[in-house]
Tab-separated table of C-alpha atoms in Angstrom:
chain	number	residue	atom	x	y	z
A	1	MET	CA	19.941	-39.326	-51.100
A	2	LEU	CA	16.629	-39.251	-49.351
A	3	SER	CA	16.865	-41.910	-46.695
A	4	ARG	CA	14.107	-44.477	-46.456
A	5	ARG	CA	13.382	-43.361	-42.913
A	6	ASP	CA	13.029	-39.699	-43.942
A	7	PHE	CA	10.859	-40.583	-46.894
A	8	ILE	CA	8.595	-42.651	-44.709
A	9	ARG	CA	8.369	-39.752	-42.273
A	10	TRP	CA	7.151	-37.524	-45.101
A	11	SER	CA	4.853	-39.813	-46.902
A	12	ALA	CA	3.934	-42.541	-44.442
A	13	GLY	CA	0.919	-44.458	-45.640
A	14	VAL	CA	-2.044	-42.127	-45.710
A	15	GLY	CA	0.154	-39.041	-46.029
A	16	LEU	CA	1.135	-36.341	-43.628
A	17	LEU	CA	-1.911	-34.226	-44.282
A	18	ALA	CA	-4.155	-36.973	-43.006
A	19	ALA	CA	-1.832	-37.436	-40.051
A	20	ALA	CA	-1.926	-33.691	-39.483
A	21	SER	CA	-5.710	-33.715	-39.311
A	22	LEU	CA	-5.565	-36.496	-36.727
A	23	GLU	CA	-2.919	-34.727	-34.648
A	24	THR	CA	-4.907	-31.514	-34.732
A	25	ALA	CA	-8.067	-33.350	-33.721
A	26	CYS	CA	-6.182	-34.900	-30.801
A	27	GLY	CA	-4.982	-31.502	-29.644
A	28	LEU	CA	-1.336	-32.196	-30.441
A	29	ALA	CA	-0.859	-29.043	-32.461
A	30	THR	CA	-1.588	-26.676	-29.594
A	31	ALA	CA	-0.611	-23.103	-30.408
A	32	THR	CA	0.519	-22.103	-26.933
A	33	ALA	CA	3.674	-23.164	-25.128
A	34	GLN	CA	3.444	-25.937	-22.554
A	35	PRO	CA	5.713	-26.648	-19.560
A	36	GLN	CA	7.526	-29.383	-21.485
A	37	ASP	CA	8.584	-26.780	-24.056
A	38	GLY	CA	10.852	-25.221	-21.427
A	39	GLU	CA	12.405	-28.585	-20.659
A	40	ILE	CA	13.177	-29.160	-24.340
A	41	LEU	CA	14.673	-25.684	-24.721
A	42	ASN	CA	16.827	-26.263	-21.631
A	43	ARG	CA	18.199	-29.514	-23.051
A	44	ILE	CA	19.224	-27.659	-26.196
A	45	LEU	CA	20.617	-24.782	-24.155
A	46	GLY	CA	22.914	-27.218	-22.349
A	47	LEU	CA	24.159	-28.294	-25.760
A	48	GLU	CA	24.693	-24.683	-26.845
A	49	ASP	CA	26.708	-24.087	-23.651
A	50	LEU	CA	28.910	-27.013	-24.668
A	51	LEU	CA	29.300	-25.705	-28.231
A	52	SER	CA	30.157	-22.223	-27.017
A	53	ASP	CA	32.874	-23.632	-24.759
A	54	PHE	CA	34.135	-25.920	-27.515
A	55	TRP	CA	34.564	-23.099	-30.049
A	56	LYS	CA	36.514	-21.058	-27.490
A	57	ARG	CA	38.816	-23.986	-26.750
A	58	SER	CA	39.244	-24.915	-30.414
A	59	LEU	CA	40.461	-21.561	-31.701
A	60	PRO	CA	44.076	-21.964	-30.511
A	61	ALA	CA	44.164	-25.437	-32.071
A	62	LEU	CA	42.938	-24.062	-35.400
A	63	ARG	CA	45.292	-21.082	-35.485
A	64	SER	CA	47.355	-22.667	-38.271
A	65	ALA	CA	44.232	-23.409	-40.331
A	66	THR	CA	43.130	-19.954	-41.430
A	67	ASP	CA	39.911	-21.022	-43.198
A	68	ALA	CA	38.793	-23.094	-40.230
A	69	SER	CA	39.553	-20.526	-37.559
A	70	GLY	CA	37.720	-17.814	-39.530
A	71	LEU	CA	34.625	-19.985	-39.796
A	72	VAL	CA	34.784	-21.041	-36.158
A	73	LYS	CA	34.799	-17.404	-35.072
A	74	VAL	CA	31.587	-16.907	-37.056
A	75	PHE	CA	30.063	-20.077	-35.573
A	76	GLN	CA	31.062	-18.972	-32.065
A	77	ALA	CA	29.268	-15.643	-32.480
A	78	GLU	CA	26.200	-17.318	-33.978
A	79	ASP	CA	25.985	-19.870	-31.169
A	80	LEU	CA	26.229	-17.114	-28.566
A	81	SER	CA	23.249	-15.491	-30.280
A	82	HIS	CA	21.403	-18.801	-30.082
A	83	ILE	CA	22.014	-18.872	-26.328
A	84	ASP	CA	20.516	-15.383	-26.076
A	85	LEU	CA	17.465	-16.467	-28.095
A	86	LEU	CA	16.927	-19.590	-25.988
A	87	GLU	CA	17.349	-17.687	-22.725
A	88	ALA	CA	14.847	-15.062	-23.884
A	89	SER	CA	12.353	-17.805	-24.773
A	90	LEU	CA	12.800	-19.449	-21.365
A	91	THR	CA	12.236	-16.118	-19.652
A	92	GLN	CA	9.000	-15.696	-21.609
A	93	LEU	CA	7.923	-19.168	-20.526
A	94	GLY	CA	8.832	-18.418	-16.916
A	95	VAL	CA	11.207	-21.385	-16.817
A	96	ALA	CA	14.601	-21.223	-15.078
A	97	ARG	CA	17.685	-21.635	-17.200
A	98	THR	CA	19.615	-24.894	-16.930
A	99	GLU	CA	22.777	-24.710	-14.824
A	100	ARG	CA	25.901	-23.613	-16.719
A	101	ARG	CA	28.515	-26.376	-16.610
A	102	SER	CA	32.246	-26.661	-17.206
A	103	PHE	CA	33.395	-29.124	-19.844
A	104	ASP	CA	36.268	-31.454	-20.629
A	105	TYR	CA	37.055	-33.123	-23.930
A	106	PRO	CA	38.602	-36.451	-24.902
A	107	GLU	CA	42.386	-36.538	-24.932
A	108	GLY	CA	43.794	-35.337	-28.258
A	109	THR	CA	40.712	-33.312	-29.267
A	110	PHE	CA	42.739	-30.134	-29.689
A	111	ASP	CA	46.077	-31.681	-30.731
A	112	THR	CA	45.605	-31.122	-34.475
A	113	PRO	CA	43.177	-29.146	-36.664
A	114	SER	CA	41.801	-32.371	-38.155
A	115	ALA	CA	41.094	-33.869	-34.712
A	116	THR	CA	39.389	-30.643	-33.659
A	117	LEU	CA	37.310	-30.574	-36.845
A	118	ARG	CA	36.212	-34.193	-36.339
A	119	GLN	CA	34.863	-33.358	-32.882
A	120	ALA	CA	33.311	-30.157	-34.228
A	121	VAL	CA	31.368	-32.079	-36.890
A	122	GLN	CA	30.042	-34.464	-34.231
A	123	LEU	CA	28.869	-31.626	-32.019
A	124	ALA	CA	27.329	-29.699	-34.922
A	125	THR	CA	25.489	-32.864	-35.995
A	126	LEU	CA	24.165	-33.322	-32.469
A	127	SER	CA	23.072	-29.697	-32.382
A	128	SER	CA	21.297	-29.525	-35.741
A	129	GLY	CA	19.574	-32.829	-34.989
A	130	ALA	CA	18.355	-31.599	-31.610
A	131	TYR	CA	16.929	-28.345	-32.958
A	132	LEU	CA	15.208	-30.031	-35.890
A	133	ALA	CA	13.707	-32.705	-33.652
A	134	ALA	CA	12.484	-29.936	-31.356
A	135	ALA	CA	10.720	-28.339	-34.332
A	136	GLY	CA	8.513	-31.420	-34.350
A	137	ARG	CA	8.116	-31.785	-30.592
A	138	LEU	CA	7.446	-28.279	-29.226
A	139	ARG	CA	3.832	-27.275	-28.663
A	140	ALA	CA	4.161	-23.571	-29.463
A	141	GLY	CA	4.331	-22.774	-33.180
A	142	SER	CA	6.581	-19.793	-32.538
A	143	LEU	CA	9.099	-22.033	-30.764
A	144	ARG	CA	8.884	-24.631	-33.530
A	145	GLY	CA	9.724	-21.886	-36.009
A	146	LEU	CA	12.577	-20.645	-33.856
A	147	CYS	CA	14.087	-24.116	-33.628
A	148	ALA	CA	13.701	-24.641	-37.382
A	149	ALA	CA	15.410	-21.280	-37.971
A	150	ILE	CA	18.345	-22.071	-35.689
A	151	GLY	CA	18.518	-25.738	-36.670
A	152	SER	CA	19.033	-24.653	-40.284
A	153	VAL	CA	22.019	-22.574	-39.217
A	154	GLU	CA	23.426	-25.472	-37.184
A	155	GLY	CA	23.005	-27.679	-40.254
A	156	ARG	CA	24.927	-25.085	-42.241
A	157	HIS	CA	27.713	-25.265	-39.640
A	158	ARG	CA	27.765	-29.040	-39.951
A	159	VAL	CA	28.049	-29.003	-43.743
A	160	LEU	CA	30.730	-26.311	-43.821
A	161	LEU	CA	32.743	-28.193	-41.187
A	162	ARG	CA	32.390	-31.418	-43.194
A	163	ARG	CA	33.628	-29.564	-46.266
A	164	LEU	CA	36.632	-28.250	-44.353
A	165	GLY	CA	37.348	-31.772	-43.136
A	166	GLY	CA	37.228	-33.096	-46.719
A	167	SER	CA	34.086	-35.238	-46.338
A	168	ILE	CA	32.725	-36.562	-49.648
A	169	PRO	CA	29.905	-36.091	-50.372
A	170	VAL	CA	29.698	-33.000	-48.232
A	171	MET	CA	25.939	-33.515	-47.815
A	172	ASP	CA	24.969	-37.112	-47.197
A	173	ALA	CA	21.205	-36.796	-47.746
A	174	ALA	CA	18.529	-34.615	-49.334
A	175	PHE	CA	16.980	-34.022	-45.929
A	176	GLU	CA	18.660	-33.201	-42.655
A	177	THR	CA	18.199	-35.794	-39.942
A	178	ALA	CA	16.329	-35.147	-36.723
A	179	GLY	CA	18.156	-36.192	-33.594
A	180	ASN	CA	16.884	-37.853	-30.442
A	181	LEU	CA	15.826	-35.269	-27.878
A	182	ASP	CA	15.565	-37.940	-25.202
A	183	THR	CA	19.282	-38.706	-25.357
A	184	VAL	CA	20.746	-35.279	-26.068
A	185	GLY	CA	21.135	-34.555	-22.342
A	186	ASP	CA	23.190	-37.721	-21.881
A	187	ALA	CA	25.310	-36.834	-24.917
A	188	VAL	CA	26.168	-33.484	-23.331
A	189	LYS	CA	26.874	-35.025	-19.910
A	190	VAL	CA	29.712	-37.027	-21.454
A	191	PHE	CA	31.619	-33.739	-21.617
A	192	TYR	CA	30.863	-32.527	-18.064
A	193	ARG	CA	33.881	-31.683	-15.974
A	194	TYR	CA	33.608	-33.177	-12.508
A	195	ALA	CA	35.848	-31.406	-9.985
B	1	MET	CA	-4.197	-23.592	-39.173
B	2	SER	CA	-6.463	-25.716	-41.351
B	3	THR	CA	-5.710	-28.480	-43.813
B	4	THR	CA	-6.558	-25.972	-46.554
B	5	ASP	CA	-3.780	-23.732	-45.309
B	6	ASP	CA	-1.439	-26.716	-45.147
B	7	ILE	CA	-2.188	-27.487	-48.806
B	8	ARG	CA	-1.510	-23.874	-49.758
B	9	TRP	CA	1.915	-24.122	-48.118
B	10	LEU	CA	2.725	-27.519	-49.621
B	11	THR	CA	1.629	-26.328	-53.075
B	12	ALA	CA	3.847	-23.242	-53.025
B	13	LEU	CA	6.785	-25.158	-51.565
B	14	THR	CA	6.441	-27.774	-54.321
B	15	ALA	CA	6.472	-25.040	-56.953
B	16	GLY	CA	9.642	-23.641	-55.409
B	17	GLU	CA	11.283	-27.061	-55.327
B	18	MET	CA	10.384	-27.714	-58.972
B	19	THR	CA	11.798	-24.322	-59.955
B	20	LEU	CA	15.049	-25.171	-58.210
B	21	ALA	CA	15.222	-28.650	-59.744
B	22	ASN	CA	14.525	-27.320	-63.263
B	23	ALA	CA	17.139	-24.619	-62.797
B	24	TYR	CA	19.819	-27.064	-61.678
B	25	ASP	CA	19.018	-29.410	-64.575
B	26	ARG	CA	19.451	-26.609	-67.082
B	27	ALA	CA	22.599	-25.421	-65.322
B	28	VAL	CA	24.145	-28.882	-65.684
B	29	LYS	CA	23.435	-28.702	-69.441
B	30	THR	CA	24.897	-25.191	-69.642
B	31	ALA	CA	27.951	-25.925	-67.492
B	32	GLY	CA	30.120	-26.623	-70.549
B	33	GLU	CA	29.511	-23.113	-71.908
B	34	TRP	CA	30.461	-21.703	-68.499
B	35	GLN	CA	33.596	-23.868	-68.400
B	36	ALA	CA	32.493	-24.915	-64.938
B	37	SER	CA	34.768	-27.275	-63.031
B	38	ASP	CA	33.911	-30.918	-62.437
B	39	ALA	CA	33.401	-30.090	-58.750
B	40	VAL	CA	30.790	-27.465	-59.619
B	41	ILE	CA	29.002	-29.821	-62.024
B	42	THR	CA	28.950	-32.529	-59.352
B	43	LEU	CA	27.479	-30.052	-56.874
B	44	LEU	CA	24.786	-28.937	-59.366
B	45	LYS	CA	23.789	-32.547	-60.061
B	46	MET	CA	23.577	-33.327	-56.341
B	47	LEU	CA	21.409	-30.289	-55.698
B	48	ALA	CA	19.088	-31.133	-58.621
B	49	GLY	CA	18.587	-34.582	-57.110
B	50	HIS	CA	17.856	-33.184	-53.661
B	51	GLU	CA	15.247	-30.743	-54.974
B	52	ARG	CA	13.435	-33.450	-56.927
B	53	LEU	CA	13.300	-35.597	-53.803
B	54	HIS	CA	11.906	-32.657	-51.821
B	55	ALA	CA	9.238	-32.072	-54.483
B	56	GLU	CA	8.347	-35.783	-54.569
B	57	ALA	CA	8.070	-35.879	-50.786
B	58	LEU	CA	5.829	-32.806	-50.745
B	59	GLN	CA	3.565	-34.393	-53.335
B	60	GLN	CA	3.482	-37.634	-51.335
B	61	ALA	CA	2.480	-35.521	-48.341
B	62	GLY	CA	-0.510	-34.126	-50.192
B	63	ALA	CA	0.647	-31.278	-52.443
B	64	PRO	CA	-0.852	-31.187	-55.950
B	65	LEU	CA	1.424	-31.582	-58.960
B	66	ALA	CA	3.122	-28.356	-60.046
B	67	ALA	CA	1.646	-26.850	-63.200
B	68	PRO	CA	3.653	-27.951	-66.277
B	69	GLY	CA	5.872	-25.208	-67.648
B	70	SER	CA	5.823	-23.167	-64.482
B	71	GLY	CA	8.797	-22.671	-62.253
B	72	VAL	CA	11.328	-21.816	-64.949
B	73	LEU	CA	13.917	-19.115	-64.387
B	74	PRO	CA	14.347	-16.510	-67.195
B	75	ASP	CA	16.830	-17.370	-69.980
B	76	ASN	CA	19.181	-14.559	-68.997
B	77	THR	CA	19.729	-16.318	-65.642
B	78	TYR	CA	21.987	-18.749	-67.522
B	79	ALA	CA	24.099	-16.147	-69.358
B	80	SER	CA	26.978	-16.700	-66.938
B	81	LEU	CA	27.844	-18.941	-64.026
B	82	GLN	CA	27.991	-15.899	-61.768
B	83	GLY	CA	24.520	-14.736	-62.804
B	84	PHE	CA	23.137	-18.205	-62.237
B	85	ALA	CA	24.883	-18.441	-58.859
B	86	ASP	CA	23.336	-15.168	-57.713
B	87	ALA	CA	19.808	-16.177	-58.784
B	88	ILE	CA	19.874	-19.724	-57.452
B	89	THR	CA	21.452	-18.738	-54.137
B	90	ALA	CA	18.695	-16.184	-53.624
B	91	LEU	CA	16.023	-18.773	-54.411
B	92	GLU	CA	17.564	-21.335	-52.034
B	93	ARG	CA	17.487	-18.663	-49.348
B	94	ILE	CA	13.827	-17.893	-50.019
B	95	MET	CA	12.960	-21.562	-49.739
B	96	ALA	CA	14.898	-21.946	-46.481
B	97	GLN	CA	13.024	-18.921	-45.109
B	98	ALA	CA	9.686	-20.300	-46.272
B	99	TYR	CA	10.280	-23.684	-44.643
B	100	VAL	CA	11.084	-21.965	-41.330
B	101	GLN	CA	7.719	-20.213	-41.388
B	102	ALA	CA	6.029	-23.426	-42.526
B	103	ALA	CA	7.504	-25.226	-39.500
B	104	ALA	CA	5.917	-22.579	-37.288
B	105	VAL	CA	2.433	-22.614	-38.838
B	106	LEU	CA	1.725	-26.048	-40.321
B	107	SER	CA	-1.038	-27.774	-38.430
B	108	SER	CA	0.858	-30.700	-36.955
B	109	PRO	CA	4.206	-31.476	-35.337
B	110	SER	CA	5.025	-34.109	-37.945
B	111	LEU	CA	4.544	-31.652	-40.794
B	112	ALA	CA	6.518	-29.048	-38.850
B	113	GLU	CA	9.440	-31.393	-38.360
B	114	ALA	CA	9.395	-32.446	-42.014
B	115	ALA	CA	9.459	-28.777	-43.058
B	116	ALA	CA	12.355	-28.119	-40.687
B	117	LEU	CA	14.354	-31.029	-42.141
B	118	ALA	CA	13.832	-29.880	-45.739
B	119	GLY	CA	14.455	-26.241	-44.825
B	120	ALA	CA	17.750	-27.081	-43.183
B	121	ALA	CA	18.814	-28.804	-46.392
B	122	GLU	CA	17.975	-25.640	-48.373
B	123	ALA	CA	20.050	-23.546	-45.973
B	124	GLU	CA	22.922	-25.975	-46.464
B	125	HIS	CA	22.542	-25.724	-50.255
B	126	GLU	CA	22.722	-21.963	-50.011
B	127	ALA	CA	25.874	-22.208	-47.914
B	128	LEU	CA	27.570	-24.582	-50.352
B	129	LEU	CA	26.647	-22.440	-53.365
B	130	LYS	CA	27.946	-19.322	-51.699
B	131	ILE	CA	31.244	-20.863	-50.742
B	132	GLU	CA	31.803	-22.867	-53.960
B	133	LEU	CA	30.559	-20.357	-56.533
B	134	ALA	CA	31.005	-16.979	-54.850
B	135	GLY	CA	33.857	-17.693	-52.445
B	136	ALA	CA	31.862	-16.158	-49.610
B	137	SER	CA	30.771	-17.660	-46.311
B	138	PRO	CA	27.147	-17.319	-45.286
B	139	SER	CA	26.424	-15.886	-41.874
B	140	GLY	CA	23.471	-14.985	-39.685
B	141	ALA	CA	22.443	-16.569	-36.409
B	142	LYS	CA	19.007	-17.585	-37.683
B	143	ILE	CA	17.087	-17.888	-40.920
B	144	GLU	CA	14.397	-15.208	-40.964
B	145	PRO	CA	10.974	-16.552	-41.971
B	146	ILE	CA	8.843	-15.271	-44.836
B	147	THR	CA	5.060	-15.510	-45.134
B	148	ILE	CA	3.129	-17.665	-47.573
B	149	GLU	CA	2.115	-14.482	-49.401
B	150	GLN	CA	5.762	-13.473	-49.799
B	151	LEU	CA	6.700	-16.933	-51.047
B	152	GLU	CA	3.856	-16.997	-53.583
B	153	SER	CA	4.711	-13.506	-54.768
B	154	ARG	CA	8.373	-14.420	-55.338
B	155	LEU	CA	7.387	-17.560	-57.216
B	156	ARG	CA	4.880	-15.729	-59.420
B	157	ALA	CA	7.612	-13.270	-60.326
B	158	LEU	CA	9.507	-16.321	-61.625
B	159	GLY	CA	6.576	-17.447	-63.770
B	160	TRP	CA	4.657	-19.694	-61.419
B	161	THR	CA	1.033	-19.719	-62.458
B	162	GLY	CA	-0.431	-21.291	-59.324
């Protein structure tokens, strides 16, 4: 179902077209990238680093679940491509890449395929939400498009993982949900390994 | 990008959403002839509902109503479940691609985010259709965008008169 919040986002009061005119008039729809674009991309890159590590660690746990391990290999390759795309965008912006971290996971995460899939759904939800929120926050249209393009793939990961985990309904709304870019960094830090 | 360009995008996207919704509605009615499973019928009904909500939201955002009678897939699309699956999966893909480009070019961040949220849903629909009806997993690290001209051309080929 379309959530009330999403519907309001689309249709709020005077309509998005009127809001768009106002945003454009206020200079919010700038076509060129701004310094804060690099910061947003780096937050998402930190999340992609986590996902990339998680897929690598999850494969042994999913060995007995053929469908899941096949999909995870695809997701792993796709997320590595996303890292390449984000790094290339940061290079174009002249912004340094965020530091690569090592990660740890809650006890039991890789004990069973179902536990691994539960964590995978949470991370995929975080990822799709971050990209789709970025599509509304970035200043450069090209970067908004890039994040929409990748966020759609992350949403696909989320739905296919939910299906594997037996979630009903497999899609819980007519629209994907944007995440909170201000808290995504903290969500990733939860998994940091501190030597 | 001007408001006029925004309306052009919203109009074409609405036509695409209505085409999808009409197609799913007819598929639900035809499912008995296809001997489709209950799971497939449930999926088709869910997708029809999603597309109608997308179309409603686009109209609330400023898109004009789709022309009556437009946005209908040819009769032979419904000759078999497999034929329908091929056609509808392709159209879901086109819509996901169009929303990606819309997110890049619409004149405001709020419109861009709304397009991204709807486009992600279309990509998820495509994935579910592929896996449920064709037994294949979708892949590709990103959804490649298409232009407004490409979207309009595809829709006109399906009978859209806008």
